[in-house]
C-alpha cells in the first residue's frame, strides 16, 4: 500500500530516495507492504511539541511512533483487508538524530534505517517499558536489521539494548 514520506525540515540534509528505498525494504522484511505507513521528518521544535503533548516530556527526541492499532500483540500485524490497513505514523527528529550521529561518528543516512526499524517495531506492537518487553523488542529489531544487513551489505545494530547491555 502507500508510503507517505514527508520532509518538513531543512536543517539536516540526507538522501531522501535512499530513505524511501530503505523504508520499503524494511516494510517488506516485516511483511507490512500491504499497509499504509507515514514517515515524517521534522524539526526538533515540532518533535519536542509532540513529545510534550503525547508523552509529557518537554524535550526533543529521535523518533516518535503512533500506531494505528493500539492493542496489537507484539509482531502481530492487523488484518490487511480491514477498513484500517494502516500501521500508523513515525516522526523523526532530524536535528536530534544528526547531533547523535556527530557525537557517535556515524552518518545520518546510515542511522535512519535503524531508527525507522525501532519506530516500525512500535507500530507492530512492541514496547520497551519493562525488561521483558525490552528484550523482546531488541530481538525483533535485531532480526529485522540482520535481514536488512544481508540484503544491503550493511552492519547495522538495534537502537534498543540487548540482554548483555541491560545487565550493566
PDB file of C-alpha atoms in Angstrom:
ATOM      1  CA  UNK A   1       0.000   0.000   0.000  1.00  0.00           C
ATOM      2  CA  UNK A   2       1.055   3.602   0.367  1.00  0.00           C
ATOM      3  CA  UNK A   3       4.182   5.009   1.954  1.00  0.00           C
ATOM      4  CA  UNK A   4       3.806   8.687   2.764  1.00  0.00           C
ATOM      5  CA  UNK A   5       7.305  10.086   3.281  1.00  0.00           C
ATOM      6  CA  UNK A   6       7.493  13.810   4.020  1.00  0.00           C
ATOM      7  CA  UNK A   7      10.449  16.027   4.809  1.00  0.00           C
ATOM      8  CA  UNK A   8       9.129  19.028   6.750  1.00  0.00           C
ATOM      9  CA  UNK A   9      12.532  20.360   7.813  1.00  0.00           C
ATOM     10  CA  UNK A  10      15.503  21.945   6.073  1.00  0.00           C
ATOM     11  CA  UNK A  11      18.267  21.912   8.672  1.00  0.00           C
ATOM     12  CA  UNK A  12      19.517  18.363   8.038  1.00  0.00           C
ATOM     13  CA  UNK A  13      20.423  17.146   4.578  1.00  0.00           C
ATOM     14  CA  UNK A  14      20.006  13.463   3.882  1.00  0.00           C
ATOM     15  CA  UNK A  15      19.338  11.123   0.976  1.00  0.00           C
ATOM     16  CA  UNK A  16      15.529  11.082   0.724  1.00  0.00           C
ATOM     17  CA  UNK A  17      15.394   8.496  -2.125  1.00  0.00           C
ATOM     18  CA  UNK A  18      17.647   6.166  -0.090  1.00  0.00           C
ATOM     19  CA  UNK A  19      15.428   6.597   2.960  1.00  0.00           C
ATOM     20  CA  UNK A  20      12.367   5.761   0.860  1.00  0.00           C
ATOM     21  CA  UNK A  21      14.049   2.642  -0.533  1.00  0.00           C
ATOM     22  CA  UNK A  22      15.187   1.623   2.967  1.00  0.00           C
ATOM     23  CA  UNK A  23      11.696   2.059   4.418  1.00  0.00           C
ATOM     24  CA  UNK A  24      10.161  -0.010   1.631  1.00  0.00           C
ATOM     25  CA  UNK A  25      12.755  -2.736   2.209  1.00  0.00           C
ATOM     26  CA  UNK A  26      12.047  -2.705   5.954  1.00  0.00           C
ATOM     27  CA  UNK A  27       8.309  -2.918   5.253  1.00  0.00           C
ATOM     28  CA  UNK A  28       8.977  -5.956   3.073  1.00  0.00           C
ATOM     29  CA  UNK A  29      11.127  -7.575   5.774  1.00  0.00           C
ATOM     30  CA  UNK A  30       8.342  -7.214   8.380  1.00  0.00           C
ATOM     31  CA  UNK A  31       5.760  -8.267   5.750  1.00  0.00           C
ATOM     32  CA  UNK A  32       3.933  -4.958   6.000  1.00  0.00           C
ATOM     33  CA  UNK A  33       3.846  -3.945   2.328  1.00  0.00           C
ATOM     34  CA  UNK A  34       0.039  -4.128   2.338  1.00  0.00           C
ATOM     35  CA  UNK A  35      -0.263  -1.417   4.961  1.00  0.00           C
ATOM     36  CA  UNK A  36      -0.186   2.347   4.725  1.00  0.00           C
ATOM     37  CA  UNK A  37       2.658   3.994   6.612  1.00  0.00           C
ATOM     38  CA  UNK A  38       3.580   7.608   7.246  1.00  0.00           C
ATOM     39  CA  UNK A  39       7.154   8.692   7.952  1.00  0.00           C
ATOM     40  CA  UNK A  40       7.610  12.399   8.595  1.00  0.00           C
ATOM     41  CA  UNK A  41      10.996  14.092   9.024  1.00  0.00           C
ATOM     42  CA  UNK A  42      10.574  17.089  11.313  1.00  0.00           C
ATOM     43  CA  UNK A  43      12.359  19.925  13.057  1.00  0.00           C
ATOM     44  CA  UNK A  44      13.244  19.345  16.681  1.00  0.00           C
ATOM     45  CA  UNK A  45      10.821  22.049  17.812  1.00  0.00           C
ATOM     46  CA  UNK A  46       7.942  20.141  16.205  1.00  0.00           C
ATOM     47  CA  UNK A  47       9.029  16.802  17.654  1.00  0.00           C
ATOM     48  CA  UNK A  48       9.546  18.408  21.060  1.00  0.00           C
ATOM     49  CA  UNK A  49       5.991  19.788  20.991  1.00  0.00           C
ATOM     50  CA  UNK A  50       4.580  16.370  20.050  1.00  0.00           C
ATOM     51  CA  UNK A  51       6.680  14.659  22.715  1.00  0.00           C
ATOM     52  CA  UNK A  52       5.381  17.126  25.303  1.00  0.00           C
ATOM     53  CA  UNK A  53       1.776  16.753  24.167  1.00  0.00           C
ATOM     54  CA  UNK A  54       1.633  12.960  23.869  1.00  0.00           C
ATOM     55  CA  UNK A  55       4.295  11.714  26.288  1.00  0.00           C
ATOM     56  CA  UNK A  56       4.567  14.548  28.806  1.00  0.00           C
ATOM     57  CA  UNK A  57       8.274  15.015  28.026  1.00  0.00           C
ATOM     58  CA  UNK A  58       9.341  18.560  27.175  1.00  0.00           C
ATOM     59  CA  UNK A  59      12.331  17.555  25.065  1.00  0.00           C
ATOM     60  CA  UNK A  60      13.261  16.701  21.515  1.00  0.00           C
ATOM     61  CA  UNK A  61      13.808  13.055  20.630  1.00  0.00           C
ATOM     62  CA  UNK A  62      14.878  10.970  17.669  1.00  0.00           C
ATOM     63  CA  UNK A  63      11.667   9.077  16.963  1.00  0.00           C
ATOM     64  CA  UNK A  64       8.007   9.106  17.945  1.00  0.00           C
ATOM     65  CA  UNK A  65       5.663   6.374  16.766  1.00  0.00           C
ATOM     66  CA  UNK A  66       1.890   6.494  16.711  1.00  0.00           C
ATOM     67  CA  UNK A  67       0.356   3.097  15.920  1.00  0.00           C
ATOM     68  CA  UNK A  68      -2.964   2.950  14.107  1.00  0.00           C
ATOM     69  CA  UNK A  69      -3.755  -0.199  16.108  1.00  0.00           C
ATOM     70  CA  UNK A  70      -3.009   0.224  19.817  1.00  0.00           C
ATOM     71  CA  UNK A  71      -3.797  -3.284  21.031  1.00  0.00           C
ATOM     72  CA  UNK A  72      -1.649  -5.413  18.716  1.00  0.00           C
ATOM     73  CA  UNK A  73       0.263  -8.285  20.247  1.00  0.00           C
ATOM     74  CA  UNK A  74       3.980  -7.791  19.575  1.00  0.00           C
ATOM     75  CA  UNK A  75       4.794  -8.686  15.986  1.00  0.00           C
ATOM     76  CA  UNK A  76       1.213  -9.332  15.003  1.00  0.00           C
ATOM     77  CA  UNK A  77       0.061  -7.325  12.012  1.00  0.00           C
ATOM     78  CA  UNK A  78      -3.556  -6.199  11.732  1.00  0.00           C
ATOM     79  CA  UNK A  79      -5.866  -7.775   9.169  1.00  0.00           C
ATOM     80  CA  UNK A  80      -4.679  -6.248   5.861  1.00  0.00           C
ATOM     81  CA  UNK A  81      -8.180  -6.426   4.405  1.00  0.00           C
ATOM     82  CA  UNK A  82      -9.803  -4.486   7.227  1.00  0.00           C
ATOM     83  CA  UNK A  83     -11.098  -0.959   6.887  1.00  0.00           C
ATOM     84  CA  UNK A  84      -7.903   0.281   8.506  1.00  0.00           C
ATOM     85  CA  UNK A  85      -4.962  -1.263   6.630  1.00  0.00           C
ATOM     86  CA  UNK A  86      -2.697   1.326   8.211  1.00  0.00           C
ATOM     87  CA  UNK A  87       0.281   0.776  10.507  1.00  0.00           C
ATOM     88  CA  UNK A  88       0.453   4.354  11.743  1.00  0.00           C
ATOM     89  CA  UNK A  89       2.992   7.154  11.630  1.00  0.00           C
ATOM     90  CA  UNK A  90       6.648   7.589  12.530  1.00  0.00           C
ATOM     91  CA  UNK A  91       8.005  11.079  13.234  1.00  0.00           C
ATOM     92  CA  UNK A  92      11.760  11.602  13.022  1.00  0.00           C
ATOM     93  CA  UNK A  93      13.541  14.431  14.867  1.00  0.00           C
ATOM     94  CA  UNK A  94      16.206  15.097  12.259  1.00  0.00           C
ATOM     95  CA  UNK A  95      18.386  17.608  14.149  1.00  0.00           C
ATOM     96  CA  UNK A  96      18.370  15.364  17.206  1.00  0.00           C
ATOM     97  CA  UNK A  97      19.392  12.427  15.015  1.00  0.00           C
ATOM     98  CA  UNK A  98      22.149  14.477  13.379  1.00  0.00           C
ATOM     99  CA  UNK A  99      23.511  15.581  16.773  1.00  0.00           C
ATOM    100  CA  UNK A 100      23.634  11.951  17.930  1.00  0.00           C
ATOM    101  CA  UNK A 101      25.410  10.982  14.706  1.00  0.00           C
ATOM    102  CA  UNK A 102      28.007  13.715  15.198  1.00  0.00           C
ATOM    103  CA  UNK A 103      28.584  12.543  18.767  1.00  0.00           C
ATOM    104  CA  UNK A 104      28.853   8.872  17.695  1.00  0.00           C
ATOM    105  CA  UNK A 105      30.832   9.492  14.495  1.00  0.00           C
ATOM    106  CA  UNK A 106      28.107   7.983  12.323  1.00  0.00           C
ATOM    107  CA  UNK A 107      26.278   9.089   9.201  1.00  0.00           C
ATOM    108  CA  UNK A 108      22.620  10.177   9.225  1.00  0.00           C
ATOM    109  CA  UNK A 109      21.807   8.147   6.100  1.00  0.00           C
ATOM    110  CA  UNK A 110      23.260   5.019   7.722  1.00  0.00           C
ATOM    111  CA  UNK A 111      21.420   5.516  11.018  1.00  0.00           C
ATOM    112  CA  UNK A 112      17.949   6.275   9.637  1.00  0.00           C
ATOM    113  CA  UNK A 113      17.114   2.596   8.853  1.00  0.00           C
ATOM    114  CA  UNK A 114      17.899   1.711  12.486  1.00  0.00           C
ATOM    115  CA  UNK A 115      15.621   4.451  13.782  1.00  0.00           C
ATOM    116  CA  UNK A 116      12.837   3.567  11.341  1.00  0.00           C
ATOM    117  CA  UNK A 117      13.162  -0.094  12.403  1.00  0.00           C
ATOM    118  CA  UNK A 118      12.654   0.988  16.014  1.00  0.00           C
ATOM    119  CA  UNK A 119       9.600   3.018  15.009  1.00  0.00           C
ATOM    120  CA  UNK A 120       8.181   0.150  12.944  1.00  0.00           C
ATOM    121  CA  UNK A 121       8.529  -2.198  15.905  1.00  0.00           C
ATOM    122  CA  UNK A 122       6.430   0.186  17.981  1.00  0.00           C
ATOM    123  CA  UNK A 123       3.799   0.266  15.223  1.00  0.00           C
ATOM    124  CA  UNK A 124       3.532  -3.531  15.259  1.00  0.00           C
ATOM    125  CA  UNK A 125       3.008  -3.838  18.992  1.00  0.00           C
ATOM    126  CA  UNK A 126       6.476  -3.856  20.543  1.00  0.00           C
ATOM    127  CA  UNK A 127       7.245  -1.768  23.613  1.00  0.00           C
ATOM    128  CA  UNK A 128      10.260  -1.336  25.881  1.00  0.00           C
ATOM    129  CA  UNK A 129       8.582  -0.299  29.120  1.00  0.00           C
ATOM    130  CA  UNK A 130       9.685  -3.419  31.045  1.00  0.00           C
ATOM    131  CA  UNK A 131      12.859  -5.517  30.917  1.00  0.00           C
ATOM    132  CA  UNK A 132      10.992  -8.423  29.343  1.00  0.00           C
ATOM    133  CA  UNK A 133       9.392  -6.254  26.660  1.00  0.00           C
ATOM    134  CA  UNK A 134      12.734  -4.573  26.014  1.00  0.00           C
ATOM    135  CA  UNK A 135      14.365  -7.972  25.397  1.00  0.00           C
ATOM    136  CA  UNK A 136      11.513  -8.927  23.077  1.00  0.00           C
ATOM    137  CA  UNK A 137      11.758  -5.659  21.129  1.00  0.00           C
ATOM    138  CA  UNK A 138      15.550  -5.869  20.928  1.00  0.00           C
ATOM    139  CA  UNK A 139      15.305  -9.368  19.463  1.00  0.00           C
ATOM    140  CA  UNK A 140      12.816  -8.240  16.824  1.00  0.00           C
ATOM    141  CA  UNK A 141      14.918  -5.205  15.903  1.00  0.00           C
ATOM    142  CA  UNK A 142      17.970  -7.459  15.674  1.00  0.00           C
ATOM    143  CA  UNK A 143      16.116  -9.942  13.433  1.00  0.00           C
ATOM    144  CA  UNK A 144      14.902  -7.168  11.117  1.00  0.00           C
ATOM    145  CA  UNK A 145      18.302  -5.499  10.894  1.00  0.00           C
ATOM    146  CA  UNK A 146      20.087  -8.828  10.365  1.00  0.00           C
ATOM    147  CA  UNK A 147      17.912  -9.401   7.298  1.00  0.00           C
ATOM    148  CA  UNK A 148      18.385  -5.784   6.194  1.00  0.00           C
ATOM    149  CA  UNK A 149      22.162  -6.150   6.595  1.00  0.00           C
ATOM    150  CA  UNK A 150      22.194  -9.280   4.420  1.00  0.00           C
ATOM    151  CA  UNK A 151      20.232  -7.556   1.671  1.00  0.00           C
ATOM    152  CA  UNK A 152      22.206  -4.292   1.730  1.00  0.00           C
ATOM    153  CA  UNK A 153      25.687  -5.416   2.799  1.00  0.00           C
ATOM    154  CA  UNK A 154      25.386  -3.242   5.909  1.00  0.00           C
ATOM    155  CA  UNK A 155      26.295  -3.780   9.543  1.00  0.00           C
ATOM    156  CA  UNK A 156      23.542  -2.005  11.484  1.00  0.00           C
ATOM    157  CA  UNK A 157      22.643  -2.734  15.108  1.00  0.00           C
ATOM    158  CA  UNK A 158      19.379  -2.123  17.001  1.00  0.00           C
ATOM    159  CA  UNK A 159      18.605   1.032  18.961  1.00  0.00           C
ATOM    160  CA  UNK A 160      17.454  -0.967  21.963  1.00  0.00           C
ATOM    161  CA  UNK A 161      19.972  -2.639  24.244  1.00  0.00           C
ATOM    162  CA  UNK A 162      20.210  -6.402  24.268  1.00  0.00           C
ATOM    163  CA  UNK A 163      20.337  -8.581  27.397  1.00  0.00           C
ATOM    164  CA  UNK A 164      24.130  -8.195  27.820  1.00  0.00           C
ATOM    165  CA  UNK A 165      23.990  -4.398  27.720  1.00  0.00           C
ATOM    166  CA  UNK A 166      20.958  -4.255  30.022  1.00  0.00           C
ATOM    167  CA  UNK A 167      22.694  -6.016  32.912  1.00  0.00           C
ATOM    168  CA  UNK A 168      25.215  -3.180  33.344  1.00  0.00           C
TER     169      UNK A 168
END
